[in-house]
PDB file of C-alpha atoms in Angstrom:
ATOM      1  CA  UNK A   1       0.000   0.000   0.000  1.00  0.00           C
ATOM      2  CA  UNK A   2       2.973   2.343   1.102  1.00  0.00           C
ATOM      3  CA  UNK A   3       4.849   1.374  -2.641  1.00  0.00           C
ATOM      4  CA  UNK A   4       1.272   2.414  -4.260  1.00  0.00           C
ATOM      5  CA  UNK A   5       1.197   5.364  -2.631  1.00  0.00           C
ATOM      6  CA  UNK A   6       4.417   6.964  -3.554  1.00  0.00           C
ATOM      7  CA  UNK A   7       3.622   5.779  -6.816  1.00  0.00           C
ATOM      8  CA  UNK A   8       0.847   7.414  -7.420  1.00  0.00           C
ATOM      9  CA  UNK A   9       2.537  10.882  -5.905  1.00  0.00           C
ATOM     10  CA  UNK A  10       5.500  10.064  -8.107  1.00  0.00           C
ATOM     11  CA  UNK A  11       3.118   9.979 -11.254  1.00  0.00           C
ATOM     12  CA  UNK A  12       0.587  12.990 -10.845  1.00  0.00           C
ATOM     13  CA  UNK A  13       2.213  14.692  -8.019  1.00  0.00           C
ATOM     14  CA  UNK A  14      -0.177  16.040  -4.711  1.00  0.00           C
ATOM     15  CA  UNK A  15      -3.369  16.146  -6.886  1.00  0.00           C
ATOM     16  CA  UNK A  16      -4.994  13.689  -6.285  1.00  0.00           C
ATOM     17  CA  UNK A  17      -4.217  13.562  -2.633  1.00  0.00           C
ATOM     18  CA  UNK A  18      -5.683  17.022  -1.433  1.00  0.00           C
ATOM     19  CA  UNK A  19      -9.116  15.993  -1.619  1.00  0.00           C
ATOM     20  CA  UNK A  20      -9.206  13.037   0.704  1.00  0.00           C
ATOM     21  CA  UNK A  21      -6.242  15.228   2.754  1.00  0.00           C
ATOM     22  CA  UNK A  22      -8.824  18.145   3.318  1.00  0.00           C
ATOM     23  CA  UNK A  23     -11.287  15.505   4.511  1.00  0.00           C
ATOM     24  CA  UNK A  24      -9.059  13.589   6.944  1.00  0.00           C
ATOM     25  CA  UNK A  25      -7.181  16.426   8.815  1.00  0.00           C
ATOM     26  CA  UNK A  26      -9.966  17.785  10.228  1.00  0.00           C
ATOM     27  CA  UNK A  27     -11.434  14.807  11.001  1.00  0.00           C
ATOM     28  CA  UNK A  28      -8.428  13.383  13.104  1.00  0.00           C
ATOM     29  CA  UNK A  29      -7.957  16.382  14.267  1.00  0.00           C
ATOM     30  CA  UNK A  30     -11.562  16.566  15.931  1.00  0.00           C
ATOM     31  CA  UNK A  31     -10.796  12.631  17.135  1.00  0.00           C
ATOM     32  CA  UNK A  32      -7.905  14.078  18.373  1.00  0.00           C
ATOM     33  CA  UNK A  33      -9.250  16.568  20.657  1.00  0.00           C
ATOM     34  CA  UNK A  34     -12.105  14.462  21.893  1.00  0.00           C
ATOM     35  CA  UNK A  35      -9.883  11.384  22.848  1.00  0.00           C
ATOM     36  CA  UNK A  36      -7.365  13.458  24.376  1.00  0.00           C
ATOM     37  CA  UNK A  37      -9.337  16.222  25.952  1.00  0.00           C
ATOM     38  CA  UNK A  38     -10.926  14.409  28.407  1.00  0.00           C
ATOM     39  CA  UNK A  39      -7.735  13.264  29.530  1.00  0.00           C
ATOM     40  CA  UNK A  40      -7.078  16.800  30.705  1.00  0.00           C
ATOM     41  CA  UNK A  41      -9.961  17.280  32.792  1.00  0.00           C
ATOM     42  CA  UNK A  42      -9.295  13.780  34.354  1.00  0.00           C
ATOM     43  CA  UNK A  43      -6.006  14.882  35.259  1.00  0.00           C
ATOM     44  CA  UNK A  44      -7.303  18.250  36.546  1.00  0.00           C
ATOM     45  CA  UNK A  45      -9.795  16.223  38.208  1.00  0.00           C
ATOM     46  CA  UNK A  46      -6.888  13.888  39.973  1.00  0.00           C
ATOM     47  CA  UNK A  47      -4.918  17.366  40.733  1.00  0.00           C
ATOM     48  CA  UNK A  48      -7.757  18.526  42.780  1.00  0.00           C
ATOM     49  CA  UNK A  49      -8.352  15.538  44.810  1.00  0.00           C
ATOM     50  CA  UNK A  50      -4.336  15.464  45.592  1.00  0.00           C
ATOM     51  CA  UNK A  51      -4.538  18.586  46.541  1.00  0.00           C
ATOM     52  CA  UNK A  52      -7.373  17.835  49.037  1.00  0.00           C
ATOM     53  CA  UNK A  53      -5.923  14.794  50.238  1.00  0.00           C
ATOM     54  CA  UNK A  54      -2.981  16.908  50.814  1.00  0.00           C
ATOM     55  CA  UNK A  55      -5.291  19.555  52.783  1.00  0.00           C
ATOM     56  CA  UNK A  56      -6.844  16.779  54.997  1.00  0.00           C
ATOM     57  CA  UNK A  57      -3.468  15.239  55.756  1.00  0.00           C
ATOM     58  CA  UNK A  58      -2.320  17.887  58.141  1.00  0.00           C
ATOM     59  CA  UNK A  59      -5.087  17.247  60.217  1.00  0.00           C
ATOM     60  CA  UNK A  60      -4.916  13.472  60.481  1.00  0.00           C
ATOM     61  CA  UNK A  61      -3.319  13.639  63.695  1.00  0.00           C
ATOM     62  CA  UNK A  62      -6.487  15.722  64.708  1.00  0.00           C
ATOM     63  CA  UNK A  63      -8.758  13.289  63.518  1.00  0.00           C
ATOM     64  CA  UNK A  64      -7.424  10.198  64.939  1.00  0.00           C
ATOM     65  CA  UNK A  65      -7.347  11.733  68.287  1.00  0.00           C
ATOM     66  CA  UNK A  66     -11.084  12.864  68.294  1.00  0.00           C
ATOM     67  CA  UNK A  67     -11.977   9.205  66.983  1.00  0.00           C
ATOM     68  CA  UNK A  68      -9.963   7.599  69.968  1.00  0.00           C
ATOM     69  CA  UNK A  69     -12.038  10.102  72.105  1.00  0.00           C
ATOM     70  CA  UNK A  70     -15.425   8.418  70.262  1.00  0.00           C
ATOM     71  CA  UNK A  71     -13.942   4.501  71.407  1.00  0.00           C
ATOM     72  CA  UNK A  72     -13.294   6.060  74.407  1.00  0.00           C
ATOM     73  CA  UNK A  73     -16.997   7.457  75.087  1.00  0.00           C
ATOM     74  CA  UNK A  74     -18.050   4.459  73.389  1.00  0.00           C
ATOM     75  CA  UNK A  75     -17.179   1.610  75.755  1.00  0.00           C
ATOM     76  CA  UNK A  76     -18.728   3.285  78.347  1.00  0.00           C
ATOM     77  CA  UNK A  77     -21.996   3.176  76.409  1.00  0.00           C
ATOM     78  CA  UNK A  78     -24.181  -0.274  77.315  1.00  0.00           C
ATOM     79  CA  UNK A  79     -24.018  -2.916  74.707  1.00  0.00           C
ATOM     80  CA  UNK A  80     -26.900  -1.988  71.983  1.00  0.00           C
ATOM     81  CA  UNK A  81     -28.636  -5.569  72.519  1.00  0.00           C
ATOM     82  CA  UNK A  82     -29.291  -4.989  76.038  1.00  0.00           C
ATOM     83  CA  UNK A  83     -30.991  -1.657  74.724  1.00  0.00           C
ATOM     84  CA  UNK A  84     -35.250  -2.629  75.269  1.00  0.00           C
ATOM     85  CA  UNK A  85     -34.293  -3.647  78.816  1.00  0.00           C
ATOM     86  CA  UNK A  86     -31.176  -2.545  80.477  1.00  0.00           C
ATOM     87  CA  UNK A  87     -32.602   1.194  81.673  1.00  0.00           C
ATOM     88  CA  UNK A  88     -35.369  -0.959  83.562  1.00  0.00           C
ATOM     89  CA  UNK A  89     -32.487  -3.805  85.126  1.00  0.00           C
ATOM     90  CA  UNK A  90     -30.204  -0.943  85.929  1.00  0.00           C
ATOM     91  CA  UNK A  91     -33.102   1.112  88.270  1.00  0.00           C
ATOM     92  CA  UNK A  92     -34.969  -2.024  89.517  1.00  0.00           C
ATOM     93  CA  UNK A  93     -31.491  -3.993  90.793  1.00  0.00           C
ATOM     94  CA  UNK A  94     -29.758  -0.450  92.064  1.00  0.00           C
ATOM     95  CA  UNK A  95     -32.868   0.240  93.766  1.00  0.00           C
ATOM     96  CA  UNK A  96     -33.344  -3.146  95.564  1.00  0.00           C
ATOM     97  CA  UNK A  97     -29.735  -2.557  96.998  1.00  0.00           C
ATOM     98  CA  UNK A  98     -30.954   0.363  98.494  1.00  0.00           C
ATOM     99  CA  UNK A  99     -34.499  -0.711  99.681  1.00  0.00           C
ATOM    100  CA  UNK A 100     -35.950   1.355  97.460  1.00  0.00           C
ATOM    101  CA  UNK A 101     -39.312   1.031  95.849  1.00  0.00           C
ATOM    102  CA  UNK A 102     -40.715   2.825  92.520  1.00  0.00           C
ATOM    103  CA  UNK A 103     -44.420   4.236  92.864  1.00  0.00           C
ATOM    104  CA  UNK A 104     -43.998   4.540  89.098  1.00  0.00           C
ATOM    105  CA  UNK A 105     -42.096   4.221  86.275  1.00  0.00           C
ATOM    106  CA  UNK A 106     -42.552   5.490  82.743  1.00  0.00           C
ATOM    107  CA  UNK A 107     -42.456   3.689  79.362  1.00  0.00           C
ATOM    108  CA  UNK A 108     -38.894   3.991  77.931  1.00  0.00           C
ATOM    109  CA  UNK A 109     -38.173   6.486  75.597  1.00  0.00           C
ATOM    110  CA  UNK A 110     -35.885   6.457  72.767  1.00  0.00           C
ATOM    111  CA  UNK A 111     -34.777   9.457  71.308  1.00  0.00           C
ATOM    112  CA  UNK A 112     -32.829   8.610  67.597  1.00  0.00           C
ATOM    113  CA  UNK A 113     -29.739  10.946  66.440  1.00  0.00           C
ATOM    114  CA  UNK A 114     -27.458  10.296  64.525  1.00  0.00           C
ATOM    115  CA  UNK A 115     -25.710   7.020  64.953  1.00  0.00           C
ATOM    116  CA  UNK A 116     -26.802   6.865  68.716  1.00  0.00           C
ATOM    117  CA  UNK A 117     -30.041   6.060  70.696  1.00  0.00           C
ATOM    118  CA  UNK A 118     -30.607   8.370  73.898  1.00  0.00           C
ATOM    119  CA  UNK A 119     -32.836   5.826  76.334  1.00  0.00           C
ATOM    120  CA  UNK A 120     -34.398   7.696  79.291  1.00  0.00           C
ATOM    121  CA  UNK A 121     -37.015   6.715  81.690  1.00  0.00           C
ATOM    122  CA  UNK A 122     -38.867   8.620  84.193  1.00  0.00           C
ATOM    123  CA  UNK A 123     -39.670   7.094  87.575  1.00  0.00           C
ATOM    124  CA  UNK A 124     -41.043   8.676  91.053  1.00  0.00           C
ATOM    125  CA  UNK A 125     -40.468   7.171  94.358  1.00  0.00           C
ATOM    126  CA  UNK A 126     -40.859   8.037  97.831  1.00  0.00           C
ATOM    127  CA  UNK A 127     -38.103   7.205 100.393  1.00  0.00           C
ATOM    128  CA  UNK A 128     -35.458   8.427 103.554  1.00  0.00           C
ATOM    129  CA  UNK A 129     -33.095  11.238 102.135  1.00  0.00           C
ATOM    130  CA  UNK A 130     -29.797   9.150 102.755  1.00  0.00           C
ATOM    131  CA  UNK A 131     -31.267   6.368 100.821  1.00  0.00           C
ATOM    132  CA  UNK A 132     -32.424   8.319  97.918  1.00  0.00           C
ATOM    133  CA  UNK A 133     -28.833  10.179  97.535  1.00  0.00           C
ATOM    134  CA  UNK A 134     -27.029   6.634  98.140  1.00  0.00           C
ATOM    135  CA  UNK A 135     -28.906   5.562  95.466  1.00  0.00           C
ATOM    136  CA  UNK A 136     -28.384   8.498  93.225  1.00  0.00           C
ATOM    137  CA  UNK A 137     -24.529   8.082  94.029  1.00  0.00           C
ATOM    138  CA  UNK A 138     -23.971   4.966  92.951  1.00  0.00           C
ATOM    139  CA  UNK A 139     -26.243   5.663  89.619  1.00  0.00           C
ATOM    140  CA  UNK A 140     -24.216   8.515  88.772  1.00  0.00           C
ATOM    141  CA  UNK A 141     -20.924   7.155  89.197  1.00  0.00           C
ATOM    142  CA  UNK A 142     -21.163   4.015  86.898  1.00  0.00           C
ATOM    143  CA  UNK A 143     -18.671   3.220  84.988  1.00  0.00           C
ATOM    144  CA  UNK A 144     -21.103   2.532  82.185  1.00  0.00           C
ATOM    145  CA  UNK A 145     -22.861   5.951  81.060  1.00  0.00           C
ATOM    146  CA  UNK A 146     -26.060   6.863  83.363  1.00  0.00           C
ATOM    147  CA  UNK A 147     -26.891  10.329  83.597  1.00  0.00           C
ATOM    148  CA  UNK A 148     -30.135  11.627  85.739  1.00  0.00           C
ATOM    149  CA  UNK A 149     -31.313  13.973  83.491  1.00  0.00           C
ATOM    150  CA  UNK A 150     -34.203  15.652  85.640  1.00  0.00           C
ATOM    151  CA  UNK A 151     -34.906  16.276  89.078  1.00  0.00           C
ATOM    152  CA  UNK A 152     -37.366  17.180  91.394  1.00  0.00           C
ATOM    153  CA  UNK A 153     -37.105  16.636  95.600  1.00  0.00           C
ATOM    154  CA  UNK A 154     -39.926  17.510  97.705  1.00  0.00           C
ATOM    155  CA  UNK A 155     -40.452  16.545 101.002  1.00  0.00           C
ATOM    156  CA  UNK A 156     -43.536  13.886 101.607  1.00  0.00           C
ATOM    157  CA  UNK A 157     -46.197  15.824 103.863  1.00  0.00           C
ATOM    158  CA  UNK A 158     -47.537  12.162 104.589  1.00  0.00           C
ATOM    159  CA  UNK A 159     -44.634  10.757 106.188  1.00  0.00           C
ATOM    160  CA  UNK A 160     -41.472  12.646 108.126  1.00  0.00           C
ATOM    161  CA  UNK A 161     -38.001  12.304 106.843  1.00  0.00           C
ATOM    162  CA  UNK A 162     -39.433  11.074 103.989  1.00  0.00           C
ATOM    163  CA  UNK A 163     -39.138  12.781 100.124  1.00  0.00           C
ATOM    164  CA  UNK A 164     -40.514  12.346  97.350  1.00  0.00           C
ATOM    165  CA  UNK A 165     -38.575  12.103  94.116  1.00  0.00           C
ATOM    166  CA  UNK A 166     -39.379  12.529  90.340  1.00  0.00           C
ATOM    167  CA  UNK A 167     -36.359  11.717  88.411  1.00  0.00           C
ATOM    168  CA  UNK A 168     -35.452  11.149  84.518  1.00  0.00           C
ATOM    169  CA  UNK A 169     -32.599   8.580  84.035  1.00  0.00           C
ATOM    170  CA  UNK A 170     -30.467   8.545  80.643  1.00  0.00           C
ATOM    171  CA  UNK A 171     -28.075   6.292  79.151  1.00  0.00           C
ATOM    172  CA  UNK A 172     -26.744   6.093  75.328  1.00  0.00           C
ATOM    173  CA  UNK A 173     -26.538   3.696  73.085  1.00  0.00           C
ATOM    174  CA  UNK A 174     -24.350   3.632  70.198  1.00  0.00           C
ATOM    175  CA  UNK A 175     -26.113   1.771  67.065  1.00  0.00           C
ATOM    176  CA  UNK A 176     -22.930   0.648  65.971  1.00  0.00           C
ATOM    177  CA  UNK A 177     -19.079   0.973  67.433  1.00  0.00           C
ATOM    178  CA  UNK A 178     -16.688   2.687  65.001  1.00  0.00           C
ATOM    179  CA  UNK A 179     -14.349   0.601  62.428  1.00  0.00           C
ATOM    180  CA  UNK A 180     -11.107   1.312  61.933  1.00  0.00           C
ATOM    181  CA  UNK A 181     -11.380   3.520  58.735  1.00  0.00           C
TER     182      UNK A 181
END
């Protein structure tokens, strides 16, 4: 094909080739631009996400810290299974230790955000003032997460020394622990 070619030019000169050349430049030069443009914004595309990779990396450190923090918070949570029960187990056994008994407790509640659950449950109960802050001590200062979240002491007209208490009781539950991504 080559041989014919320079044949042919040898014979009649570039005549007979500017017809099809007129056609074909533009045409590869079109292909040309629309195989290798794209290229370009790819690789201004890849620039761009260096250069924000390159951002974020200064403040890995940072991030990896407050994750640790998250673990941290997070193994003081209860374990999620326990989560229709545990509020109620929690109250009713700490309560028992201290003599106490409930004249009522609420329905759990179970307030979604984000990848947690915040579990409360309200509960009044009439008893001595030692007992009820002995109680309330011990609550507080578990090492899994309880937090009284309301308050309210009054003292019982019916019976001396006695109060009464209304009290909301919190926990949190995480829906799922954090992976190491």
């Amino acid at each position: 094909m080559w041989e014919s070619t320079i044949a042919i030019y040898a014979e009649k000169g570039m005549e007979p080739f500017k017809k099809p050349l007129l056609y074909a430049i533009p045409f590869i030069l079109i292909l040309y631009f629309m195989v290798y443009s794209p290229i370009g914004s790819k690789l201004e595309n890849k620039k761009s996400k260096l250069l924000n990779i390159e951002s974020i990396a200064e403040f890995y450190e940072d991030y990896s810290n407050a994750k640790l923090k998250i673990l941290y918070f997070q193994i003081q949570f209860p374990a999620t299974k326990d989560k229709d029960d545990w509020l109620n187990h929690v109250l009713s056994s700490n309560a028992k230790k201290h003599g106490i008994t409930f004249d009522s407790i609420s329905a759990q509640k179970e307030v979604e955000i984000s990848n947690y659950w915040v579990v409360s449950r309200e509960v009044s109960l009439s008893s001595d003032y030692d007992n009820v802050g002995k109680w309330i001590c011990d609550m507080e200062n578990s090492p899994i997460f309880l937090k009284i979240t309301e308050f309210a002491l009054k003292k019982d007209p019916t019976k001396k020394g006695r109060v009464r208490v209304n009290l909301t009781l919190s926990t949190v539950f995480a829906k799922a622990t954090m992976d190491n991504t």
